[in-house]
Each structure stands twice: as structure tokens, then as C-alpha cells.
Amino acid sequence: MKQTKKLKFNIPDYALFALEKMKEKGFEAYIVGGCTRDLFMSKEPSDWDIATNARPEQTQAVFKFQNIKTFYENDFGTVGVVFPENNVVEITTYRSESTYSDYRHPDKVVWSRHIEEDLKRRDFTINAIAISPLGKEEFEIIDLFFGLKDIKNKVIRTVGKPEERFSEDFLRMMRAVRFENTLGKGWKIEENTEKAIIKYSYLLEKSSKERIRDELIKIIMSENAAQGIETLRKTGLLSHIMPELEKGFGVKQNKHHVYDCYRHNLECLNYAAKKGLDSHVRMAALLHDIGKPTTKKGTGENATFYNHEMVGAKMAEKMLNRLKFPKKDIDKIVNLVRYHLFYYNVDEVGESSVRRLVRKAGIENMEDLLQLRMADRIGSGCPKAEPYKLRHLKYMIEKVSQDPISVKMLKINGNDIMQILKTEPGPKIGQLLDILLEEVLKNPKNNTKKHLTDKLMELSKLKDKDLLKLTQKAKKEIDKIETKQDQMTKERYWVT
Ligand code: ATP
Ligand code: MG
């Protein structure tokens, strides 16, 4: 259905310029895909995609003429056009659907002459609308599959028969779930589309793990992440992505929990997503208890799950490797799962235990670990008040990670002093070091070999009695500074 409509769309000048230049040279050019959908939903598109009947070389020629940089480094006919401030418009030659005999990539890309054919190969009606500006606030709209109606009703429906369209590319099933949960409130997968997903869910295994991973990340990063995972489970897709997670479904916990293992993991993810926490914490929240089903001993309210964090960390590592997550992300997530159970109680757990936790889990991961712990508590369904304890632990972490105040901080040591003053070892060396330490604590700029040597020469002229007095005064000062520093750290975390 072709129509012309007056519409107020906010399209940046560089995208309008790209459309205009293509048309000036006699080519067709339409804004398509996710950005058209976003415009009709009054959302700001994240990137600008244009479809054209020009071949990639012809598109490049149009912009070469304008002295605008382009790149073309793929097999899909997409030319990137680079405008100032790194604004990129992607211009892709019309394509028609081709066969996917490996279910991963189209066998070959077939160019097409008609926008209609290009729209027909797209996954969902809402992603298959093309628009092109005609004049001021006037647009040509091509909406062959009633995508506008589906946007209005918030329906995700395949272009054409769902079973056929999923058979061409099974990843589309997961994309349907992704769109349902990331487009906003009230979106639903259309009934026949959903039935086909349920029927073919087991065939998701044929899709490449990298593509599955990318869709999974989009679901996890959305505000409705937990709902998205639940839709994956209900449609049967989850057991072909993360069977380890699904295993916890219906596995009851004990008196500390309201939910089963699976639901608890989801509730934690829900907290992390609503709080806008980063991807590592979200993923760790979702996976933190996957070791529970296999380590469960006993039943009822006294069931135990000894070592589930270690077993879970191993399982998470295997799963994330299988899904081709980058190594550095795997390391971070696995580490959080491994240490999520740390025990902490004010006055009960001492500095050495905190120091051990920091050493094992890494100081750079402490903030994430504390956030995961918060998610774990809230996600249990019967959260005990813990903010004070966590603040106190933060204080302890900072305390044990600060450089201790000690003569080791000085740019001069006992041996240097013996050499400079040509003396033997003895209590005097320690006294001198204490006085120098006070000198440096009062003003860190004093911590140079030269300044300390000069000071040392001065001190060496003093009588033993006076030196001792100075040492005692210095020790008191050092003590005061230590107490003050600790007080400041405490105040920062509102703990006493
Ligand atoms: P987002 O805003 O999250 O990027 P999007 O709709 O732009 O969503 P993309 O994955 O960027 O999604 O794809 C761009 C467009 O390409 C889609 O709108 C759709 O028209 C088409 N498309 C992408 N993947 C497929 C697929 N697997 N099968 C058919 N068409 C697809
Ligand atoms: Mg996109």
C-alpha cells in the first residue's frame, strides 16, 4: 500500500541530505527497518538505515562526488556514509530473500530492483515499512503488510507465514521475543507467530551462537529483562540457549526463600535491570544460583546447597563460552557468581577476612559484588534489611585497601639513615624514622630524599633526650592522623 501523508518527524539534516543526494542522482531511497518503526513510535532511532535500488558502487560514487567518506566492507550491500561528528548513515541495496541452507547466513545475497521485494524479506511487519520525504513534512509511505496498524496495536507479526519465515532463519524466533520485551509496555507476539515459535523452538539450535548471544544481550539490557527471559522459557527457546538456568524451574529452596531457584534468579535480574545496573551484574544476577539444582541436599525448609557458588561458577563459565561471550566478560561474570556468597557481619568479620575477599575477587569488582548481593537479597522475596551491613563492608573494603600509614611510605629507609649518619643499628634509627614520617604526613611534598636527608642532618645534632621527646610527639601526631583518616572513611559510608 503506497500512500502520501503529512508527518512531523525529527530527522537529522545529514540523513535528509543522504536521501536527497541519492534521489538527485536518479536512485530511489527510503528510510527502512528499525528507524522507520521508531519514528512512528515517537522514539529517537539509534541509527539511520536507508534502502536503495543503487548498487553499492553506485552509492559510493554519489558521495565521492560530494567529497564525503564512505566504506563498503561487507557482503550484504551496505555502504556506510560518514558525516561530520561521526554520524553514519547505512545505505543498503534492495535485496530479495535467499535460501539459508546452513540456517546461519543467506547462501548468497541477491540484489533486487524493487523496494517491495526488499520489504518482503524483512522479519516483522513493524520492521517492514519504508518512508521517503517528498517535501516539507510530507512523506511517501510504503506499508505492504499493515505494519502501521501493528505498531498502533503493539503486535509483533511475521511478514508472511510464520512457519515459513522462521524456517528461513530460526533466529527470528528469538528476535520476536526480543522486540516484545524491548519495544515498551503492552507489546505482544501475534498468536500464530507465537504458535510457530513454540513449534519450532528446538530449531534455534541451528542458529549461530554469536547471533543468539547478541539477541540475548539486548534482552538482558532492557528494562524488562526478566520478563524477556520468562518469555524465552514459555516459548521453549530458553532450553536451547541456557538449559542450566531452566533446570532450576520448580526446584524449591528453603526457609530463607519464597521463590524456586529459577524464579529467584529472575527476580535478581529484575532488580538489576530496574536499577539500570551494568551488563556483568545483570548476567551474574541471572546466573548466580544456577549451581543450586545440582547441589541440593535434603528437602523442605532445611534443604542445603553447599558449594553451589563454586559449581555455579563452573557452569556459568561453560555456558558463556558456549555462547561465545568475550573472555574478559566471562571472567568478570564468573568471578561474581563465584564470590556472591561472601559472609559479612559487622564486628564479627575482621579485617583479615575482608582483605582476603578483596584479594580473591579483586578490588575492581567489589562495587559489582555488592550490587549483586543487594540484588540477591531483594530477589529472595523476603529481604532482610542489609544496607547498613553493606555500607559497613564498603568502609572495611576501603580501609583494608588504603596504604597503611607506615615508615615504608618514606623515600628513605633505615639503611639509608645508617649510611648518611655513619651509625650502627639501634633504637635511634626507629626514632628518626618516626619523626621523618610525621614530617611527611604533615606535608607529603616533604617526601623527597633530599629534604629528608637535610632534616636528618638537623636531627643528628640534637641530644638523645630531646630526640626522644620529639619522637614521642611525632608518634602522637601519627596516631591522630590515623584516627582522623579512619573517621573520614567512616563518615563517607555513614557508619560508626
Ligand atoms: P534495533 O533498534 O534494536 O536495532 P532493528 O529493527 O533496527 O532494531 P536490526 O537487527 O538492527 O533491528 O535490523 C535492522 C532491520 O533489518 C530490521 O528492522 C529488519 O527489517 C531487518 N532484519 C534484521 N534481521 C533480520 C532477520 N534475521 N530476518 C529478516 N529481517 C531482518
Ligand atoms: Mg538497528
XYZ file of C-alpha atoms and ligand atoms in Angstrom:
528
model
C 0.000 0.000 0.000
C 1.578 3.271 -1.121
C 0.355 6.493 0.338
C 1.352 10.080 0.974
C 0.954 11.608 4.388
C 1.790 14.755 6.286
C 4.002 13.758 9.221
C 6.170 15.635 11.668
C 9.310 13.570 12.015
C 12.548 14.685 13.537
C 15.124 13.519 11.016
C 18.655 14.900 11.296
C 19.943 17.016 8.405
C 22.689 14.568 7.444
C 20.156 11.738 6.918
C 17.917 14.045 4.856
C 20.968 15.115 2.858
C 21.865 11.472 2.120
C 18.319 10.748 0.885
C 18.279 13.886 -1.253
C 21.635 13.203 -2.925
C 20.637 9.633 -3.825
C 17.404 10.877 -5.348
C 19.135 13.717 -7.221
C 21.233 11.082 -8.989
C 18.069 9.279 -10.034
C 18.026 6.490 -7.438
C 15.259 5.523 -5.065
C 15.964 5.965 -1.363
C 13.799 5.025 1.618
C 14.273 5.090 5.362
C 13.604 1.494 6.445
C 13.673 -1.061 9.246
C 14.072 -0.225 12.904
C 14.400 3.518 12.331
C 11.073 3.841 10.485
C 9.435 1.791 13.238
C 10.996 4.026 15.893
C 9.854 7.217 14.105
C 6.236 6.011 14.085
C 6.595 5.104 17.765
C 7.888 8.626 18.511
C 11.201 7.168 19.636
C 14.538 8.518 18.529
C 16.131 5.973 16.166
C 19.539 4.756 17.280
C 20.887 4.624 13.741
C 19.780 5.629 10.243
C 19.206 2.952 7.605
C 18.385 3.706 4.007
C 17.387 1.183 1.327
C 18.080 1.938 -2.327
C 17.977 0.468 -5.823
C 21.521 1.741 -6.397
C 24.299 -0.866 -6.312
C 26.926 -0.376 -3.586
C 29.463 1.052 -6.084
C 26.859 3.499 -7.375
C 26.046 4.625 -3.833
C 29.746 5.170 -3.168
C 30.044 7.190 -6.376
C 27.190 9.508 -5.318
C 29.072 10.522 -2.165
C 32.521 10.539 -3.689
C 31.194 13.303 -5.885
C 30.266 15.224 -2.721
C 33.671 14.553 -1.134
C 32.050 12.528 1.622
C 33.787 9.449 3.003
C 32.163 6.035 2.534
C 33.136 2.472 3.411
C 31.959 -0.804 1.968
C 33.451 -3.859 3.653
C 30.712 -6.483 3.760
C 28.809 -8.943 1.607
C 25.378 -7.524 2.326
C 25.403 -4.458 0.124
C 25.655 -1.977 2.993
C 27.640 1.185 2.360
C 28.458 3.325 5.396
C 28.393 7.047 4.675
C 30.321 9.092 7.216
C 29.150 12.613 8.021
C 30.813 15.096 10.400
C 30.878 14.163 14.104
C 30.990 10.523 13.039
C 27.324 10.408 12.110
C 26.955 7.336 9.916
C 24.101 6.567 7.553
C 23.959 2.977 6.287
C 22.713 2.668 2.742
C 21.852 -0.867 1.628
C 20.961 -2.091 -1.830
C 17.487 -3.689 -2.110
C 17.756 -7.424 -1.554
C 15.368 -10.284 -2.018
C 15.108 -13.269 0.296
C 17.508 -16.042 -0.461
C 17.781 -19.547 0.965
C 19.624 -20.227 4.223
C 20.758 -23.827 3.830
C 23.021 -23.643 6.871
C 20.352 -21.696 8.811
C 23.002 -19.149 9.696
C 23.753 -16.956 6.719
C 21.944 -16.445 3.448
C 23.568 -18.646 0.759
C 24.116 -15.636 -1.393
C 22.901 -12.084 -1.373
C 20.529 -11.411 -4.242
C 20.108 -7.759 -5.238
C 16.649 -6.637 -6.172
C 15.240 -3.740 -8.191
C 12.139 -3.216 -6.121
C 11.565 -1.853 -2.647
C 8.570 -4.201 -2.351
C 10.817 -7.238 -2.569
C 13.212 -5.777 -0.037
C 10.372 -5.219 2.420
C 9.061 -8.750 1.848
C 12.311 -10.331 3.066
C 12.205 -8.469 6.390
C 11.257 -10.269 9.581
C 8.254 -8.495 11.102
C 5.560 -6.200 9.721
C 6.638 -3.418 12.089
C 10.154 -3.620 10.612
C 8.955 -3.656 7.009
C 7.739 -0.092 6.449
C 9.553 2.291 4.112
C 9.214 6.071 4.112
C 10.706 8.797 1.984
C 10.420 12.565 2.429
C 8.705 14.278 -0.519
C 8.653 17.860 0.691
C 8.192 19.779 3.865
C 6.561 17.412 6.383
C 5.277 15.270 3.512
C 6.238 11.610 3.197
C 5.666 8.725 0.852
C 4.847 5.618 2.919
C 5.055 2.022 1.717
C 3.383 -0.294 4.165
C 2.597 -3.520 2.307
C 1.959 -5.670 5.376
C -0.027 -3.314 7.601
C 2.919 -2.643 9.870
C 1.448 0.728 10.906
C -1.628 -0.989 12.243
C 0.585 -3.467 14.121
C 2.627 -0.624 15.609
C -0.598 1.012 16.763
C -1.826 -2.254 18.321
C 1.644 -3.226 19.568
C 1.674 -6.543 17.744
C 4.710 -8.498 16.539
C 3.738 -10.481 13.467
C 5.919 -12.028 10.793
C 5.815 -10.759 7.238
C 4.079 -13.714 5.571
C 3.544 -17.161 7.088
C 5.387 -17.506 10.410
C 6.461 -21.127 9.884
C 7.978 -20.318 6.509
C 9.691 -17.195 7.720
C 11.159 -18.918 10.785
C 12.331 -21.852 8.669
C 14.423 -19.445 6.595
C 16.122 -18.094 9.702
C 15.337 -19.536 13.137
C 16.922 -16.621 14.937
C 13.823 -14.603 14.024
C 12.004 -16.503 16.792
C 14.336 -15.038 19.346
C 14.088 -11.610 17.719
C 10.313 -11.746 18.184
C 10.814 -12.256 21.912
C 13.439 -9.533 21.962
C 11.117 -6.991 20.308
C 8.180 -7.952 22.546
C 10.246 -7.106 25.594
C 12.329 -4.173 24.428
C 9.830 -2.039 22.496
C 7.955 -0.994 25.614
C 4.849 -1.778 27.606
C 1.967 -3.733 26.136
C 3.709 -5.357 23.158
C 2.571 -8.887 22.275
C 3.632 -11.522 19.800
C 0.689 -12.316 17.490
C -0.954 -15.669 18.153
C 0.068 -17.596 15.019
C 3.552 -16.157 15.212
C 3.782 -17.377 18.811
C 2.421 -20.838 17.937
C 5.089 -21.199 15.264
C 7.795 -20.207 17.765
C 6.587 -22.857 20.202
C 6.502 -25.447 17.425
C 9.974 -24.670 16.085
C 11.734 -23.526 19.260
C 14.042 -26.575 19.278
C 15.421 -25.474 15.911
C 17.003 -22.376 17.435
C 19.986 -24.700 17.965
C 20.708 -24.296 14.260
C 21.356 -20.561 14.573
C 24.855 -19.304 15.172
C 25.775 -18.832 18.821
C 27.093 -15.324 18.165
C 23.732 -14.158 16.829
C 21.916 -15.820 19.747
C 24.309 -14.077 22.138
C 23.658 -10.657 20.599
C 19.876 -11.010 20.891
C 20.262 -12.337 24.448
C 22.324 -9.293 25.419
C 19.642 -6.980 24.009
C 17.017 -8.751 26.133
C 19.202 -8.623 29.255
C 19.950 -4.928 28.772
C 16.291 -3.954 28.514
C 14.251 -2.815 31.474
C 12.000 -5.865 31.066
C 14.922 -8.269 31.049
C 13.359 -10.768 33.459
C 10.071 -10.816 31.593
C 12.030 -11.449 28.397
C 13.791 -14.478 29.875
C 10.439 -15.808 31.082
C 9.001 -15.469 27.554
C 12.001 -17.386 26.244
C 11.176 -20.160 28.712
C 7.456 -20.231 27.960
C 8.049 -20.426 24.223
C 10.556 -23.251 24.676
C 13.525 -21.229 23.429
C 15.345 -20.940 26.766
C 16.230 -24.620 26.953
C 18.148 -24.163 23.698
C 20.003 -21.118 24.962
C 20.603 -21.635 28.699
C 19.293 -25.083 29.737
C 21.275 -24.770 33.001
C 19.076 -21.849 34.032
C 15.849 -23.588 33.152
C 16.860 -26.565 35.298
C 16.057 -24.501 38.385
C 12.407 -24.203 37.362
C 10.274 -25.769 40.111
C 13.315 -26.563 42.296
C 12.211 -25.398 45.745
C 14.688 -23.722 48.091
C 14.496 -23.438 51.891
C 13.151 -21.198 54.639
C 15.253 -18.237 53.516
C 13.485 -18.090 50.167
C 9.986 -17.558 48.812
C 10.749 -18.483 45.196
C 12.105 -21.558 43.423
C 15.690 -21.412 42.094
C 14.720 -20.257 38.608
C 12.311 -17.568 39.751
C 14.824 -16.301 42.307
C 17.466 -15.859 39.586
C 14.899 -13.951 37.533
C 13.871 -11.717 40.427
C 17.516 -10.782 40.945
C 17.874 -9.922 37.277
C 14.681 -7.898 37.530
C 16.152 -5.816 40.366
C 19.409 -5.319 38.465
C 17.557 -4.272 35.302
C 15.193 -1.860 37.036
C 18.189 -0.283 38.791
C 19.933 0.121 35.422
C 22.980 -1.893 36.572
C 25.620 -2.871 34.046
C 25.645 -5.991 31.875
C 28.052 -8.011 34.050
C 25.966 -7.565 37.170
C 22.765 -8.368 35.263
C 24.216 -11.547 33.823
C 25.688 -12.572 37.196
C 22.332 -11.875 38.861
C 20.646 -14.189 36.376
C 23.233 -16.938 36.790
C 24.324 -16.590 40.410
C 22.341 -19.597 41.680
C 22.451 -21.937 38.652
C 24.548 -24.311 40.763
C 21.681 -24.896 43.192
C 19.668 -27.636 41.458
C 22.702 -29.951 41.239
C 23.958 -29.295 44.781
C 20.625 -29.527 46.591
C 20.636 -31.890 49.598
C 17.579 -32.639 51.709
C 14.091 -31.297 51.255
C 11.703 -28.802 52.762
C 12.732 -25.761 54.729
C 16.105 -27.188 55.742
C 17.390 -28.064 52.265
C 21.046 -27.109 51.695
C 23.049 -26.120 48.637
C 26.665 -26.453 49.760
C 29.242 -25.274 47.236
C 26.589 -24.087 44.807
C 28.585 -20.939 44.178
C 31.624 -22.924 43.031
C 29.594 -25.365 40.973
C 27.571 -22.455 39.591
C 30.725 -20.537 38.615
C 31.947 -23.548 36.619
C 28.559 -23.946 34.944
C 28.378 -20.235 34.105
C 31.848 -20.363 32.566
C 30.906 -23.287 30.342
C 27.651 -21.685 29.301
C 29.152 -18.296 28.475
C 31.944 -19.925 26.496
C 29.390 -21.908 24.556
C 27.543 -18.663 23.797
C 30.826 -17.100 22.612
C 30.936 -14.287 25.140
C 34.280 -12.452 25.115
C 36.807 -13.836 27.598
C 37.031 -10.659 29.660
C 33.253 -10.589 30.193
C 33.230 -14.283 31.110
C 35.967 -13.726 33.696
C 34.047 -10.877 35.326
C 30.695 -12.661 35.420
C 32.143 -15.976 36.642
C 34.046 -14.152 39.369
C 30.851 -12.506 40.614
C 28.997 -15.831 40.652
C 31.922 -17.438 42.473
C 32.068 -14.878 45.297
C 28.427 -13.834 45.614
C 28.019 -15.734 48.904
C 30.655 -13.854 50.901
C 29.789 -13.676 54.581
C 29.817 -10.361 56.354
C 28.678 -9.234 59.751
C 29.777 -6.030 61.480
C 32.068 -6.805 64.479
C 32.165 -10.483 63.594
C 34.195 -10.496 60.399
C 37.585 -8.958 60.805
C 39.926 -7.023 58.580
C 41.846 -10.095 57.513
C 38.722 -11.787 56.097
C 37.765 -8.647 54.215
C 41.311 -8.383 52.930
C 41.097 -11.987 51.714
C 37.806 -11.324 49.892
C 39.267 -8.239 48.206
C 42.365 -10.187 47.184
C 40.406 -13.093 45.717
C 37.553 -11.270 43.997
C 39.622 -8.209 43.036
C 39.253 -4.654 44.328
C 37.920 -3.562 40.913
C 34.971 -5.969 41.269
C 33.887 -5.016 44.786
C 31.236 -2.500 43.745
C 29.662 -5.037 41.343
C 29.807 -7.726 44.007
C 27.979 -5.524 46.499
C 25.341 -4.670 43.911
C 24.889 -8.354 43.153
C 24.467 -9.017 46.849
C 21.756 -6.358 47.055
C 20.003 -7.950 44.050
C 20.299 -11.376 45.692
C 18.643 -10.089 48.885
C 15.796 -8.267 47.186
C 15.305 -11.198 44.807
C 14.823 -13.648 47.663
C 11.322 -12.277 48.162
C 11.866 -11.821 51.900
C 14.704 -9.335 52.048
C 16.308 -8.745 55.390
C 17.456 -5.199 55.977
C 21.079 -5.159 54.981
C 22.020 -1.680 53.809
C 23.918 -0.843 56.991
C 25.901 -4.048 56.807
C 26.777 -3.449 53.169
C 27.804 0.128 53.876
C 29.964 -1.088 56.709
C 31.555 -3.649 54.415
C 32.265 -0.903 51.871
C 34.004 1.029 54.618
C 36.033 -2.047 55.560
C 36.973 -2.650 51.928
C 38.250 0.883 51.597
C 40.029 0.650 54.922
C 41.915 -2.516 54.038
C 42.781 -1.210 50.577
C 44.279 2.058 51.783
C 48.048 2.140 52.017
C 48.764 1.728 55.706
C 50.446 4.662 57.386
C 53.961 3.386 57.983
C 57.624 4.337 57.671
C 57.600 2.221 54.494
C 55.985 5.225 52.788
C 59.207 7.215 53.217
C 61.670 7.817 50.410
C 64.413 6.936 52.857
C 64.873 3.766 54.929
C 66.837 2.567 57.972
C 69.834 1.536 55.877
C 69.968 4.952 54.211
C 69.953 6.601 57.633
C 72.817 4.419 58.888
C 74.831 5.274 55.800
C 74.109 9.005 55.916
C 74.833 9.333 59.626
C 77.503 6.616 59.613
C 75.986 4.902 62.655
C 75.277 1.333 63.786
C 71.805 -0.241 64.083
C 69.956 0.734 67.269
C 66.754 2.278 68.684
C 67.796 5.692 67.418
C 67.111 4.670 63.795
C 63.479 3.892 64.621
C 63.089 7.180 66.450
C 64.435 9.147 63.479
C 62.110 7.318 61.083
C 59.067 8.204 63.204
C 59.995 11.878 63.208
C 60.520 11.832 59.426
C 57.149 10.102 58.972
C 55.378 12.860 60.862
C 57.190 15.402 58.682
C 55.841 13.686 55.559
C 52.291 13.185 56.883
C 52.081 16.903 57.677
C 53.161 17.699 54.139
C 53.502 14.931 51.523
C 55.751 17.244 49.474
C 58.441 16.682 52.097
C 58.804 13.089 50.942
C 61.967 13.532 48.872
C 65.340 12.035 49.540
C 66.915 15.482 49.602
C 64.500 17.031 52.077
C 64.608 14.015 54.379
C 68.409 13.925 54.301
C 68.584 17.609 55.244
C 66.123 17.037 58.068
C 68.161 14.064 59.219
C 71.323 16.150 59.425
C 69.454 18.677 61.569
C 68.115 15.945 63.885
C 71.533 14.346 64.277
C 72.714 17.455 66.098
C 70.134 17.001 68.879
C 70.815 15.454 72.258
C 69.379 11.958 72.866
C 66.920 13.357 75.430
C 65.496 15.931 73.008
C 65.307 13.400 70.208
C 63.219 11.103 72.412
C 60.825 13.954 73.215
C 60.427 14.732 69.523
C 59.782 11.051 68.794
C 57.007 10.860 71.372
C 55.370 13.970 69.955
C 55.624 12.553 66.426
C 54.026 9.247 67.463
C 51.063 11.067 68.996
C 50.620 13.115 65.798
C 50.767 9.984 63.610
C 48.146 8.357 65.787
C 45.884 11.422 65.483
C 46.209 11.436 61.683
C 45.380 7.726 61.506
C 42.269 8.169 63.644
C 41.165 11.152 61.593
C 41.616 9.299 58.315
C 39.566 6.378 59.611
C 36.887 8.780 60.866
C 36.666 10.374 57.422
C 36.299 6.984 55.735
C 33.581 6.055 58.213
C 31.711 9.280 57.561
C 31.867 8.648 53.839
C 29.940 5.399 54.348
C 27.737 6.658 57.199
C 28.938 4.060 59.621
C 30.087 4.418 63.210
P 17.178 -2.096 16.873
O 16.506 -0.794 17.040
O 17.242 -2.882 18.119
O 18.489 -2.036 16.140
P 16.189 -3.096 14.396
O 14.795 -3.360 13.924
O 16.914 -1.965 13.757
O 16.159 -2.944 15.944
P 18.316 -4.747 13.461
O 18.775 -6.054 13.951
O 19.227 -3.575 13.572
O 16.957 -4.438 14.209
O 17.875 -4.944 11.950
C 17.502 -3.875 11.087
C 16.357 -4.296 10.160
O 16.801 -5.371 9.301
C 15.149 -4.865 10.875
O 14.262 -3.832 11.251
C 14.558 -5.779 9.836
O 13.813 -5.062 8.886
C 15.784 -6.332 9.140
N 16.266 -7.600 9.740
C 17.226 -7.738 10.691
N 17.449 -9.015 10.998
C 16.617 -9.735 10.225
C 16.373 -11.133 10.066
N 17.031 -12.030 10.802
N 15.455 -11.513 9.150
C 14.786 -10.587 8.429
N 14.967 -9.280 8.527
C 15.854 -8.840 9.411
Mg 19.061 -1.433 14.113
